[in-house]
PDB file of C-alpha atoms in Angstrom:
ATOM      1  CA  MET I   1     -23.457   6.979  -9.913  1.00  0.00           C
ATOM      2  CA  ALA I   2     -27.231   7.051 -10.374  1.00  0.00           C
ATOM      3  CA  GLN I   3     -27.726  10.136  -8.217  1.00  0.00           C
ATOM      4  CA  PRO I   4     -28.743  13.283 -10.154  1.00  0.00           C
ATOM      5  CA  ARG I   5     -26.449  15.392  -7.954  1.00  0.00           C
ATOM      6  CA  HIS I   6     -23.030  14.600  -6.560  1.00  0.00           C
ATOM      7  CA  ALA I   7     -20.948  15.922  -3.693  1.00  0.00           C
ATOM      8  CA  HIS I   8     -18.330  18.492  -4.700  1.00  0.00           C
ATOM      9  CA  ALA I   9     -15.610  16.506  -2.887  1.00  0.00           C
ATOM     10  CA  TYR I  10     -15.116  12.795  -2.305  1.00  0.00           C
ATOM     11  CA  LEU I  11     -12.573  10.963  -0.185  1.00  0.00           C
ATOM     12  CA  PHE I  12     -11.950   7.376  -1.284  1.00  0.00           C
ATOM     13  CA  GLY I  13     -10.203   5.495   1.502  1.00  0.00           C
ATOM     14  CA  GLY I  14      -9.184   1.919   2.157  1.00  0.00           C
ATOM     15  CA  PRO I  15      -6.200  -0.445   2.275  1.00  0.00           C
ATOM     16  CA  PRO I  16      -3.402   0.077  -0.262  1.00  0.00           C
ATOM     17  CA  GLY I  17      -3.377  -2.013  -3.420  1.00  0.00           C
ATOM     18  CA  ILE I  18      -7.137  -2.599  -3.785  1.00  0.00           C
ATOM     19  CA  GLY I  19      -7.764  -0.208  -6.701  1.00  0.00           C
ATOM     20  CA  LYS I  20      -8.945   3.034  -5.050  1.00  0.00           C
ATOM     21  CA  ARG I  21      -7.162   5.230  -7.588  1.00  0.00           C
ATOM     22  CA  ARG I  22      -8.589   3.205 -10.484  1.00  0.00           C
ATOM     23  CA  PHE I  23     -12.050   3.552  -8.964  1.00  0.00           C
ATOM     24  CA  ALA I  24     -11.605   7.322  -8.617  1.00  0.00           C
ATOM     25  CA  GLU I  25     -10.398   7.520 -12.232  1.00  0.00           C
ATOM     26  CA  ALA I  26     -13.442   5.552 -13.406  1.00  0.00           C
ATOM     27  CA  PHE I  27     -15.721   7.884 -11.432  1.00  0.00           C
ATOM     28  CA  ALA I  28     -13.955  10.887 -12.953  1.00  0.00           C
ATOM     29  CA  ALA I  29     -14.468   9.389 -16.418  1.00  0.00           C
ATOM     30  CA  PHE I  30     -18.183   8.969 -15.673  1.00  0.00           C
ATOM     31  CA  LEU I  31     -18.520  12.551 -14.460  1.00  0.00           C
ATOM     32  CA  LEU I  32     -16.809  13.899 -17.590  1.00  0.00           C
ATOM     33  CA  CYS I  33     -18.513  11.622 -20.110  1.00  0.00           C
ATOM     34  CA  LEU I  34     -21.084  13.205 -22.407  1.00  0.00           C
ATOM     35  CA  SER I  35     -23.068   9.952 -22.815  1.00  0.00           C
ATOM     36  CA  PRO I  36     -22.517   7.706 -19.772  1.00  0.00           C
ATOM     37  CA  ARG I  37     -24.114   4.263 -19.883  1.00  0.00           C
ATOM     38  CA  GLN I  38     -25.338   2.613 -16.677  1.00  0.00           C
ATOM     39  CA  GLY I  39     -22.875   4.493 -14.512  1.00  0.00           C
ATOM     40  CA  VAL I  40     -19.880   3.930 -16.796  1.00  0.00           C
ATOM     41  CA  ALA I  41     -18.172   6.306 -19.239  1.00  0.00           C
ATOM     42  CA  CYS I  42     -19.033   5.490 -22.853  1.00  0.00           C
ATOM     43  CA  GLY I  43     -15.420   5.639 -24.014  1.00  0.00           C
ATOM     44  CA  ASP I  44     -16.425   7.031 -27.414  1.00  0.00           C
ATOM     45  CA  CYS I  45     -17.474  10.654 -26.916  1.00  0.00           C
ATOM     46  CA  ARG I  46     -15.149  13.642 -27.417  1.00  0.00           C
ATOM     47  CA  SER I  47     -14.608  14.011 -23.658  1.00  0.00           C
ATOM     48  CA  CYS I  48     -13.733  10.327 -23.216  1.00  0.00           C
ATOM     49  CA  LEU I  49     -11.301  10.394 -26.143  1.00  0.00           C
ATOM     50  CA  LEU I  50      -9.535  13.461 -24.742  1.00  0.00           C
ATOM     51  CA  ARG I  51      -9.301  11.861 -21.298  1.00  0.00           C
ATOM     52  CA  GLN I  52      -7.969   8.577 -22.704  1.00  0.00           C
ATOM     53  CA  ALA I  53      -5.322  10.508 -24.625  1.00  0.00           C
ATOM     54  CA  GLY I  54      -4.301  12.262 -21.404  1.00  0.00           C
ATOM     55  CA  SER I  55      -5.071  15.671 -22.896  1.00  0.00           C
ATOM     56  CA  HIS I  56      -8.420  16.601 -21.354  1.00  0.00           C
ATOM     57  CA  PRO I  57      -8.033  20.262 -20.359  1.00  0.00           C
ATOM     58  CA  ASP I  58     -10.573  19.998 -17.546  1.00  0.00           C
ATOM     59  CA  VAL I  59      -8.746  17.261 -15.598  1.00  0.00           C
ATOM     60  CA  LEU I  60      -5.987  18.024 -13.091  1.00  0.00           C
ATOM     61  CA  THR I  61      -4.055  15.303 -11.289  1.00  0.00           C
ATOM     62  CA  VAL I  62      -2.135  16.325  -8.171  1.00  0.00           C
ATOM     63  CA  VAL I  63       0.563  13.905  -6.981  1.00  0.00           C
ATOM     64  CA  PRO I  64       3.954  14.213  -5.243  1.00  0.00           C
ATOM     65  CA  GLU I  65       6.807  15.383  -7.469  1.00  0.00           C
ATOM     66  CA  GLU I  66       8.654  12.189  -6.497  1.00  0.00           C
ATOM     67  CA  GLU I  67       7.174   8.930  -5.254  1.00  0.00           C
ATOM     68  CA  GLY I  68       7.225   8.783  -1.475  1.00  0.00           C
ATOM     69  CA  LYS I  69       7.673  12.558  -1.139  1.00  0.00           C
ATOM     70  CA  ALA I  70       5.190  15.135   0.167  1.00  0.00           C
ATOM     71  CA  ILE I  71       2.608  17.014  -1.880  1.00  0.00           C
ATOM     72  CA  ARG I  72       3.692  20.614  -1.457  1.00  0.00           C
ATOM     73  CA  VAL I  73       1.671  23.775  -1.161  1.00  0.00           C
ATOM     74  CA  ASP I  74       2.607  24.993  -4.669  1.00  0.00           C
ATOM     75  CA  SER I  75       0.846  21.979  -6.208  1.00  0.00           C
ATOM     76  CA  VAL I  76      -2.320  22.698  -4.221  1.00  0.00           C
ATOM     77  CA  ARG I  77      -2.218  26.395  -5.148  1.00  0.00           C
ATOM     78  CA  GLN I  78      -2.128  25.266  -8.774  1.00  0.00           C
ATOM     79  CA  LEU I  79      -5.288  23.329  -7.951  1.00  0.00           C
ATOM     80  CA  GLY I  80      -6.916  26.531  -6.705  1.00  0.00           C
ATOM     81  CA  ASP I  81      -6.072  28.328  -9.947  1.00  0.00           C
ATOM     82  CA  PHE I  82      -7.495  25.422 -11.949  1.00  0.00           C
ATOM     83  CA  ILE I  83     -10.760  25.492  -9.993  1.00  0.00           C
ATOM     84  CA  ALA I  84     -11.169  29.226 -10.566  1.00  0.00           C
ATOM     85  CA  GLN I  85     -11.001  28.811 -14.347  1.00  0.00           C
ATOM     86  CA  THR I  86     -13.988  28.161 -16.611  1.00  0.00           C
ATOM     87  CA  ALA I  87     -14.191  24.614 -17.984  1.00  0.00           C
ATOM     88  CA  GLN I  88     -12.632  24.656 -21.456  1.00  0.00           C
ATOM     89  CA  GLN I  89     -14.988  21.948 -22.704  1.00  0.00           C
ATOM     90  CA  GLY I  90     -18.003  23.689 -21.230  1.00  0.00           C
ATOM     91  CA  GLY I  91     -18.816  20.855 -18.825  1.00  0.00           C
ATOM     92  CA  ARG I  92     -17.381  19.586 -15.569  1.00  0.00           C
ATOM     93  CA  LYS I  93     -13.878  19.876 -14.119  1.00  0.00           C
ATOM     94  CA  ILE I  94     -12.162  17.144 -12.136  1.00  0.00           C
ATOM     95  CA  VAL I  95      -9.286  17.277  -9.657  1.00  0.00           C
ATOM     96  CA  LEU I  96      -7.780  13.916  -8.703  1.00  0.00           C
ATOM     97  CA  LEU I  97      -5.405  14.123  -5.712  1.00  0.00           C
ATOM     98  CA  HIS I  98      -3.477  11.117  -4.413  1.00  0.00           C
ATOM     99  CA  PRO I  99      -2.216  10.021  -2.025  1.00  0.00           C
ATOM    100  CA  ALA I 100      -4.050  12.652  -0.008  1.00  0.00           C
ATOM    101  CA  GLU I 101      -2.151  11.825   3.196  1.00  0.00           C
ATOM    102  CA  ALA I 102       1.064  12.930   1.438  1.00  0.00           C
ATOM    103  CA  MET I 103       0.060  16.612   1.702  1.00  0.00           C
ATOM    104  CA  ASN I 104       2.202  18.591   4.105  1.00  0.00           C
ATOM    105  CA  LEU I 105       0.455  20.921   6.551  1.00  0.00           C
ATOM    106  CA  ASN I 106       0.687  23.999   4.317  1.00  0.00           C
ATOM    107  CA  ALA I 107      -0.722  22.062   1.359  1.00  0.00           C
ATOM    108  CA  ALA I 108      -3.547  20.650   3.485  1.00  0.00           C
ATOM    109  CA  ASN I 109      -4.491  24.135   4.702  1.00  0.00           C
ATOM    110  CA  ALA I 110      -4.468  25.436   1.115  1.00  0.00           C
ATOM    111  CA  LEU I 111      -6.750  22.564   0.034  1.00  0.00           C
ATOM    112  CA  LEU I 112      -9.107  23.354   2.878  1.00  0.00           C
ATOM    113  CA  LYS I 113      -9.761  26.777   1.367  1.00  0.00           C
ATOM    114  CA  SER I 114     -10.808  25.168  -1.935  1.00  0.00           C
ATOM    115  CA  LEU I 115     -13.073  22.736  -0.090  1.00  0.00           C
ATOM    116  CA  GLU I 116     -14.709  25.575   1.831  1.00  0.00           C
ATOM    117  CA  GLU I 117     -15.486  27.496  -1.368  1.00  0.00           C
ATOM    118  CA  PRO I 118     -16.826  24.864  -3.798  1.00  0.00           C
ATOM    119  CA  THR I 119     -17.249  25.809  -7.447  1.00  0.00           C
ATOM    120  CA  ARG I 120     -20.204  24.621  -9.471  1.00  0.00           C
ATOM    121  CA  ASP I 121     -19.513  21.554 -11.637  1.00  0.00           C
ATOM    122  CA  THR I 122     -16.032  21.092 -10.155  1.00  0.00           C
ATOM    123  CA  PHE I 123     -15.343  17.838  -8.354  1.00  0.00           C
ATOM    124  CA  LEU I 124     -12.422  17.054  -6.060  1.00  0.00           C
ATOM    125  CA  LEU I 125     -11.585  13.366  -5.757  1.00  0.00           C
ATOM    126  CA  LEU I 126      -9.152  12.536  -2.972  1.00  0.00           C
ATOM    127  CA  VAL I 127      -7.626   9.065  -2.657  1.00  0.00           C
ATOM    128  CA  SER I 128      -5.973   7.926   0.565  1.00  0.00           C
ATOM    129  CA  ASP I 129      -4.531   4.756   2.082  1.00  0.00           C
ATOM    130  CA  GLN I 130      -4.677   6.433   5.510  1.00  0.00           C
ATOM    131  CA  PRO I 131      -7.604   8.871   5.736  1.00  0.00           C
ATOM    132  CA  SER I 132      -7.037   9.232   9.501  1.00  0.00           C
ATOM    133  CA  ARG I 133      -3.836  11.171   8.736  1.00  0.00           C
ATOM    134  CA  LEU I 134      -5.818  13.921   7.021  1.00  0.00           C
ATOM    135  CA  LEU I 135      -7.009  16.995   8.863  1.00  0.00           C
ATOM    136  CA  ALA I 136     -10.404  16.381  10.433  1.00  0.00           C
ATOM    137  CA  THR I 137     -11.632  19.561   8.755  1.00  0.00           C
ATOM    138  CA  ILE I 138     -10.732  18.104   5.340  1.00  0.00           C
ATOM    139  CA  ARG I 139     -12.472  14.803   6.051  1.00  0.00           C
ATOM    140  CA  SER I 140     -15.594  16.593   7.270  1.00  0.00           C
ATOM    141  CA  ARG I 141     -15.910  18.510   3.999  1.00  0.00           C
ATOM    142  CA  CYS I 142     -15.726  15.397   1.821  1.00  0.00           C
ATOM    143  CA  LEU I 143     -18.177  12.597   1.218  1.00  0.00           C
ATOM    144  CA  VAL I 144     -16.127   9.694   2.585  1.00  0.00           C
ATOM    145  CA  GLN I 145     -16.394   6.447   0.631  1.00  0.00           C
ATOM    146  CA  THR I 146     -14.554   3.545   2.235  1.00  0.00           C
ATOM    147  CA  LEU I 147     -13.618   0.865  -0.279  1.00  0.00           C
ATOM    148  CA  GLY I 148     -13.234  -2.603   1.170  1.00  0.00           C
ATOM    149  CA  MET I 149     -10.924  -5.498   0.436  1.00  0.00           C
ATOM    150  CA  PRO I 150     -12.216  -7.948  -2.195  1.00  0.00           C
ATOM    151  CA  SER I 151     -12.935 -11.503  -1.140  1.00  0.00           C
ATOM    152  CA  SER I 152     -10.089 -13.986  -1.391  1.00  0.00           C
ATOM    153  CA  ALA I 153     -11.878 -15.857  -4.184  1.00  0.00           C
ATOM    154  CA  ASP I 154     -12.421 -12.665  -6.198  1.00  0.00           C
ATOM    155  CA  ALA I 155      -8.804 -11.586  -5.715  1.00  0.00           C
ATOM    156  CA  VAL I 156      -7.466 -14.991  -6.824  1.00  0.00           C
ATOM    157  CA  GLN I 157      -9.736 -14.958  -9.868  1.00  0.00           C
ATOM    158  CA  TRP I 158      -8.680 -11.435 -10.851  1.00  0.00           C
ATOM    159  CA  LEU I 159      -4.991 -12.287 -10.444  1.00  0.00           C
ATOM    160  CA  ALA I 160      -5.414 -15.468 -12.503  1.00  0.00           C
ATOM    161  CA  GLN I 161      -6.988 -13.482 -15.345  1.00  0.00           C
ATOM    162  CA  LEU I 162      -4.243 -10.861 -15.219  1.00  0.00           C
ATOM    163  CA  MET I 163      -1.369 -13.372 -14.923  1.00  0.00           C
ATOM    164  CA  PRO I 164      -2.486 -16.734 -16.348  1.00  0.00           C
ATOM    165  CA  ASP I 165       1.013 -18.212 -15.940  1.00  0.00           C
ATOM    166  CA  LEU I 166       0.602 -18.194 -12.146  1.00  0.00           C
ATOM    167  CA  ASP I 167      -0.755 -21.345 -10.527  1.00  0.00           C
ATOM    168  CA  LEU I 168      -3.208 -21.257  -7.619  1.00  0.00           C
ATOM    169  CA  LYS I 169      -0.517 -21.788  -4.989  1.00  0.00           C
ATOM    170  CA  GLN I 170       1.552 -18.901  -6.355  1.00  0.00           C
ATOM    171  CA  SER I 171      -1.480 -16.597  -6.509  1.00  0.00           C
ATOM    172  CA  GLU I 172      -2.389 -17.395  -2.908  1.00  0.00           C
ATOM    173  CA  ALA I 173       1.218 -16.826  -1.784  1.00  0.00           C
ATOM    174  CA  LEU I 174       1.334 -13.441  -3.500  1.00  0.00           C
ATOM    175  CA  LEU I 175      -1.988 -12.387  -1.990  1.00  0.00           C
ATOM    176  CA  LEU I 176      -0.759 -13.443   1.451  1.00  0.00           C
ATOM    177  CA  MET I 177       2.303 -11.221   1.017  1.00  0.00           C
ATOM    178  CA  ALA I 178       0.032  -8.415  -0.187  1.00  0.00           C
ATOM    179  CA  ASN I 179      -2.386  -8.785   2.752  1.00  0.00           C
ATOM    180  CA  GLY I 180      -5.128  -9.683   0.269  1.00  0.00           C
ATOM    181  CA  ALA I 181      -4.716  -6.609  -1.959  1.00  0.00           C
ATOM    182  CA  PRO I 182      -4.813  -7.778  -5.602  1.00  0.00           C
ATOM    183  CA  LEU I 183      -3.015  -4.819  -7.235  1.00  0.00           C
ATOM    184  CA  ARG I 184      -0.235  -5.084  -4.675  1.00  0.00           C
ATOM    185  CA  ALA I 185      -0.033  -8.831  -5.403  1.00  0.00           C
ATOM    186  CA  ALA I 186       0.338  -8.074  -9.110  1.00  0.00           C
ATOM    187  CA  ASP I 187       3.152  -5.620  -8.368  1.00  0.00           C
ATOM    188  CA  LEU I 188       4.892  -8.250  -6.236  1.00  0.00           C
ATOM    189  CA  ALA I 189       4.616 -10.808  -9.030  1.00  0.00           C
ATOM    190  CA  ALA I 190       6.125  -8.344 -11.500  1.00  0.00           C
ATOM    191  CA  MET I 191       9.135  -7.761  -9.248  1.00  0.00           C
ATOM    192  CA  ASP I 192       9.725 -11.533  -8.805  1.00  0.00           C
ATOM    193  CA  ALA I 193       8.878 -11.417  -5.107  1.00  0.00           C
ATOM    194  CA  LEU I 194       8.182 -15.169  -4.967  1.00  0.00           C
ATOM    195  CA  ASN I 195      11.818 -15.967  -5.756  1.00  0.00           C
ATOM    196  CA  MET I 196      13.023 -13.247  -3.388  1.00  0.00           C
ATOM    197  CA  ARG I 197      10.883 -14.701  -0.632  1.00  0.00           C
ATOM    198  CA  ALA I 198      12.247 -18.202  -1.268  1.00  0.00           C
ATOM    199  CA  GLN I 199      15.784 -16.819  -0.854  1.00  0.00           C
ATOM    200  CA  VAL I 200      14.896 -15.229   2.481  1.00  0.00           C
ATOM    201  CA  VAL I 201      13.088 -18.329   3.771  1.00  0.00           C
ATOM    202  CA  ASP I 202      16.064 -20.538   2.845  1.00  0.00           C
ATOM    203  CA  GLY I 203      18.379 -18.038   4.505  1.00  0.00           C
ATOM    204  CA  VAL I 204      16.407 -18.047   7.765  1.00  0.00           C
ATOM    205  CA  LYS I 205      16.495 -21.847   7.831  1.00  0.00           C
ATOM    206  CA  ALA I 206      20.243 -21.800   7.264  1.00  0.00           C
ATOM    207  CA  LEU I 207      20.666 -19.190  10.017  1.00  0.00           C
ATOM    208  CA  LEU I 208      18.843 -21.318  12.600  1.00  0.00           C
ATOM    209  CA  LYS I 209      20.885 -24.380  11.603  1.00  0.00           C
ATOM    210  CA  ALA I 210      24.113 -22.365  11.937  1.00  0.00           C
ATOM    211  CA  GLN I 211      24.810 -22.954   8.229  1.00  0.00           C
ATOM    212  CA  ALA I 212      24.922 -19.233   7.440  1.00  0.00           C
ATOM    213  CA  GLY I 213      25.742 -16.100   9.427  1.00  0.00           C
ATOM    214  CA  ALA I 214      23.949 -12.782   9.668  1.00  0.00           C
ATOM    215  CA  SER I 215      26.635 -10.901   7.677  1.00  0.00           C
ATOM    216  CA  GLN I 216      26.617 -13.527   4.940  1.00  0.00           C
ATOM    217  CA  LEU I 217      22.840 -13.362   4.551  1.00  0.00           C
ATOM    218  CA  ALA I 218      22.781  -9.565   4.611  1.00  0.00           C
ATOM    219  CA  GLU I 219      25.132  -9.650   1.622  1.00  0.00           C
ATOM    220  CA  ARG I 220      23.061 -12.302  -0.201  1.00  0.00           C
ATOM    221  CA  TRP I 221      19.893 -10.244   0.200  1.00  0.00           C
ATOM    222  CA  SER I 222      21.439  -7.037  -1.158  1.00  0.00           C
ATOM    223  CA  LYS I 223      18.948  -6.778  -4.059  1.00  0.00           C
ATOM    224  CA  ILE I 224      15.812  -7.600  -2.055  1.00  0.00           C
ATOM    225  CA  PRO I 225      13.853  -4.474  -1.005  1.00  0.00           C
ATOM    226  CA  LEU I 226      14.019  -3.809   2.726  1.00  0.00           C
ATOM    227  CA  GLU I 227      10.269  -3.146   2.747  1.00  0.00           C
ATOM    228  CA  LEU I 228       9.611  -6.741   1.719  1.00  0.00           C
ATOM    229  CA  ILE I 229      12.056  -8.273   4.188  1.00  0.00           C
ATOM    230  CA  ILE I 230      10.747  -6.287   7.151  1.00  0.00           C
ATOM    231  CA  ASP I 231       7.127  -7.063   6.220  1.00  0.00           C
ATOM    232  CA  TRP I 232       7.868 -10.796   6.024  1.00  0.00           C
ATOM    233  CA  PHE I 233       9.547 -10.814   9.418  1.00  0.00           C
ATOM    234  CA  HIS I 234       6.629  -8.822  10.815  1.00  0.00           C
ATOM    235  CA  SER I 235       4.157 -11.397   9.481  1.00  0.00           C
ATOM    236  CA  TRP I 236       6.278 -14.276  10.811  1.00  0.00           C
ATOM    237  CA  THR I 237       6.444 -12.595  14.218  1.00  0.00           C
ATOM    238  CA  LEU I 238       2.644 -12.450  14.389  1.00  0.00           C
ATOM    239  CA  ASP I 239       2.483 -16.140  13.452  1.00  0.00           C
ATOM    240  CA  LEU I 240       5.096 -16.932  16.086  1.00  0.00           C
ATOM    241  CA  LEU I 241       3.032 -15.150  18.731  1.00  0.00           C
ATOM    242  CA  ARG I 242      -0.124 -17.043  17.737  1.00  0.00           C
ATOM    243  CA  LEU I 243       1.670 -20.391  17.748  1.00  0.00           C
ATOM    244  CA  SER I 244       3.460 -19.843  21.057  1.00  0.00           C
ATOM    245  CA  THR I 245       0.227 -18.867  22.835  1.00  0.00           C
ATOM    246  CA  GLY I 246      -1.741 -21.758  21.346  1.00  0.00           C
ATOM    247  CA  ALA I 247      -4.077 -19.448  19.448  1.00  0.00           C
ATOM    248  CA  VAL I 248      -3.441 -21.445  16.263  1.00  0.00           C
ATOM    249  CA  GLU I 249      -1.863 -24.786  15.459  1.00  0.00           C
ATOM    250  CA  THR I 250      -0.627 -23.912  11.969  1.00  0.00           C
ATOM    251  CA  ALA I 251       1.152 -20.791  10.769  1.00  0.00           C
ATOM    252  CA  LEU I 252      -0.599 -18.585   8.248  1.00  0.00           C
ATOM    253  CA  ASN I 253       2.702 -18.426   6.362  1.00  0.00           C
ATOM    254  CA  ALA I 254       2.744 -21.957   4.979  1.00  0.00           C
ATOM    255  CA  ASP I 255       6.303 -21.727   3.645  1.00  0.00           C
ATOM    256  CA  MET I 256       7.529 -21.020   7.210  1.00  0.00           C
ATOM    257  CA  ASP I 257       5.188 -23.355   9.086  1.00  0.00           C
ATOM    258  CA  LYS I 258       7.830 -25.867  10.228  1.00  0.00           C
ATOM    259  CA  VAL I 259      10.366 -23.185  11.077  1.00  0.00           C
ATOM    260  CA  LEU I 260       7.891 -21.147  13.106  1.00  0.00           C
ATOM    261  CA  GLY I 261       6.548 -24.254  14.809  1.00  0.00           C
ATOM    262  CA  TYR I 262      10.088 -25.166  15.866  1.00  0.00           C
ATOM    263  CA  MET I 263      10.750 -21.638  17.116  1.00  0.00           C
ATOM    264  CA  ALA I 264       7.430 -21.421  18.991  1.00  0.00           C
ATOM    265  CA  GLN I 265       8.337 -24.481  21.063  1.00  0.00           C
ATOM    266  CA  ARG I 266      11.676 -22.933  22.037  1.00  0.00           C
ATOM    267  CA  LEU I 267      10.709 -19.268  22.191  1.00  0.00           C
ATOM    268  CA  ASP I 268      12.591 -17.148  24.702  1.00  0.00           C
ATOM    269  CA  HIS I 269       9.744 -14.947  25.936  1.00  0.00           C
ATOM    270  CA  ARG I 270      12.197 -12.554  27.623  1.00  0.00           C
ATOM    271  CA  ALA I 271      13.593 -11.683  24.197  1.00  0.00           C
ATOM    272  CA  PHE I 272      10.277 -11.581  22.357  1.00  0.00           C
ATOM    273  CA  MET I 273       8.912  -8.242  23.592  1.00  0.00           C
ATOM    274  CA  PRO I 274      12.149  -6.287  22.947  1.00  0.00           C
ATOM    275  CA  TRP I 275      12.313  -7.919  19.512  1.00  0.00           C
ATOM    276  CA  GLN I 276       8.750  -6.936  18.671  1.00  0.00           C
ATOM    277  CA  ALA I 277       9.336  -3.338  19.782  1.00  0.00           C
ATOM    278  CA  TRP I 278      12.549  -3.122  17.727  1.00  0.00           C
ATOM    279  CA  LEU I 279      10.857  -4.630  14.681  1.00  0.00           C
ATOM    280  CA  LEU I 280       7.871  -2.255  14.767  1.00  0.00           C
ATOM    281  CA  ASP I 281      10.114   0.742  15.340  1.00  0.00           C
ATOM    282  CA  HIS I 282      12.385  -0.048  12.389  1.00  0.00           C
ATOM    283  CA  ARG I 283       9.492  -1.104  10.159  1.00  0.00           C
ATOM    284  CA  GLY I 284       8.055   2.366  10.661  1.00  0.00           C
ATOM    285  CA  MET I 285      11.415   3.929   9.777  1.00  0.00           C
ATOM    286  CA  ILE I 286      11.698   1.866   6.584  1.00  0.00           C
ATOM    287  CA  LEU I 287       8.146   2.608   5.463  1.00  0.00           C
ATOM    288  CA  GLY I 288       8.811   6.267   6.243  1.00  0.00           C
ATOM    289  CA  LYS I 289      11.817   6.186   3.870  1.00  0.00           C
ATOM    290  CA  ALA I 290      14.362   6.828   6.627  1.00  0.00           C
ATOM    291  CA  ASN I 291      18.012   6.713   5.540  1.00  0.00           C
ATOM    292  CA  LEU I 292      19.198   3.579   7.375  1.00  0.00           C
ATOM    293  CA  ASN I 293      22.388   1.540   7.167  1.00  0.00           C
ATOM    294  CA  ARG I 294      21.012  -1.460   5.278  1.00  0.00           C
ATOM    295  CA  VAL I 295      23.735  -3.984   6.131  1.00  0.00           C
ATOM    296  CA  LEU I 296      23.800  -3.090   9.823  1.00  0.00           C
ATOM    297  CA  LEU I 297      19.991  -3.233  10.020  1.00  0.00           C
ATOM    298  CA  LEU I 298      19.798  -6.684   8.407  1.00  0.00           C
ATOM    299  CA  GLU I 299      22.599  -8.060  10.578  1.00  0.00           C
ATOM    300  CA  THR I 300      20.892  -6.781  13.732  1.00  0.00           C
ATOM    301  CA  LEU I 301      17.537  -8.147  12.572  1.00  0.00           C
ATOM    302  CA  LEU I 302      18.944 -11.629  11.971  1.00  0.00           C
ATOM    303  CA  ILE I 303      20.941 -11.734  15.200  1.00  0.00           C
ATOM    304  CA  GLN I 304      17.868 -10.779  17.233  1.00  0.00           C
ATOM    305  CA  TRP I 305      15.706 -13.248  15.310  1.00  0.00           C
ATOM    306  CA  LYS I 306      18.054 -16.097  16.144  1.00  0.00           C
ATOM    307  CA  GLN I 307      18.161 -15.029  19.796  1.00  0.00           C
ATOM    308  CA  LEU I 308      14.419 -15.621  20.056  1.00  0.00           C
ATOM    309  CA  VAL I 309      15.148 -19.323  20.319  1.00  0.00           C
ATOM    310  CA  GLU I 310      16.309 -20.430  23.758  1.00  0.00           C
ATOM    311  CA  ARG I 311      19.561 -22.288  23.862  1.00  0.00           C
ATOM    312  CA  ARG I 312      19.066 -25.750  25.312  1.00  0.00           C
TER     313      ARG I 312
END
């Protein structure tokens, strides 16, 4: 922020849910501000007021037309037209593009042309959860800024300030589900993920005790997002591997500690590797928005999970 000159293109990368887009927006606000104070936009000047109202003519945000879809070449061509124009406010122009990895190949090649021909006082800010998926030629033309995960204490404190009704145990559980990412934890809290998780944990216990079947549980979990379910089973599988090999004595997932400890002592190692391969394969499909048969997937998942325990 204190540098007199800035790169014409930045790539902000790091884990999802840590605030990269907010950081890029704050940097954009600083670059546009007419009277920045100690690296922060003043919030009071004409430029800041226009930006806050969402009507600053020298700011262009490029995102997918629908969440989870690709950024298409037409959107990036619009970016090129915007760059070629003179700033309407007579100052800087900002392009904010996220998530950058969502660009299809044609869009990425079109962006590359804009990066190769920088325009004075125009700044491209790219935000990406997975910078490695971008073309190497795009990465090489940006100043890459990797944003790290906040400390656990900082994340808990931030979440407590945002959601004072949460107790410490709930905040820690949400952050565990979010892999430590505070914004993701806040999203999970808003969608009542703690209660959803409790339903799934109780269901897994009932499954292992033969008190509920796979079809029954698949029906009960009809309103729980598949992304959450598959992530929880993925995390439990890692805990199960650690416990069964003696790497740890207690599961990271405290709400499943007894269940995973029981399973680790009876783990059928012949079934574990095929299970892990199936889980990773289908997790990738779900995260990639593949059109899967939800009921069949959940039934198969639960049947294979139960088969991990040797019959004695």
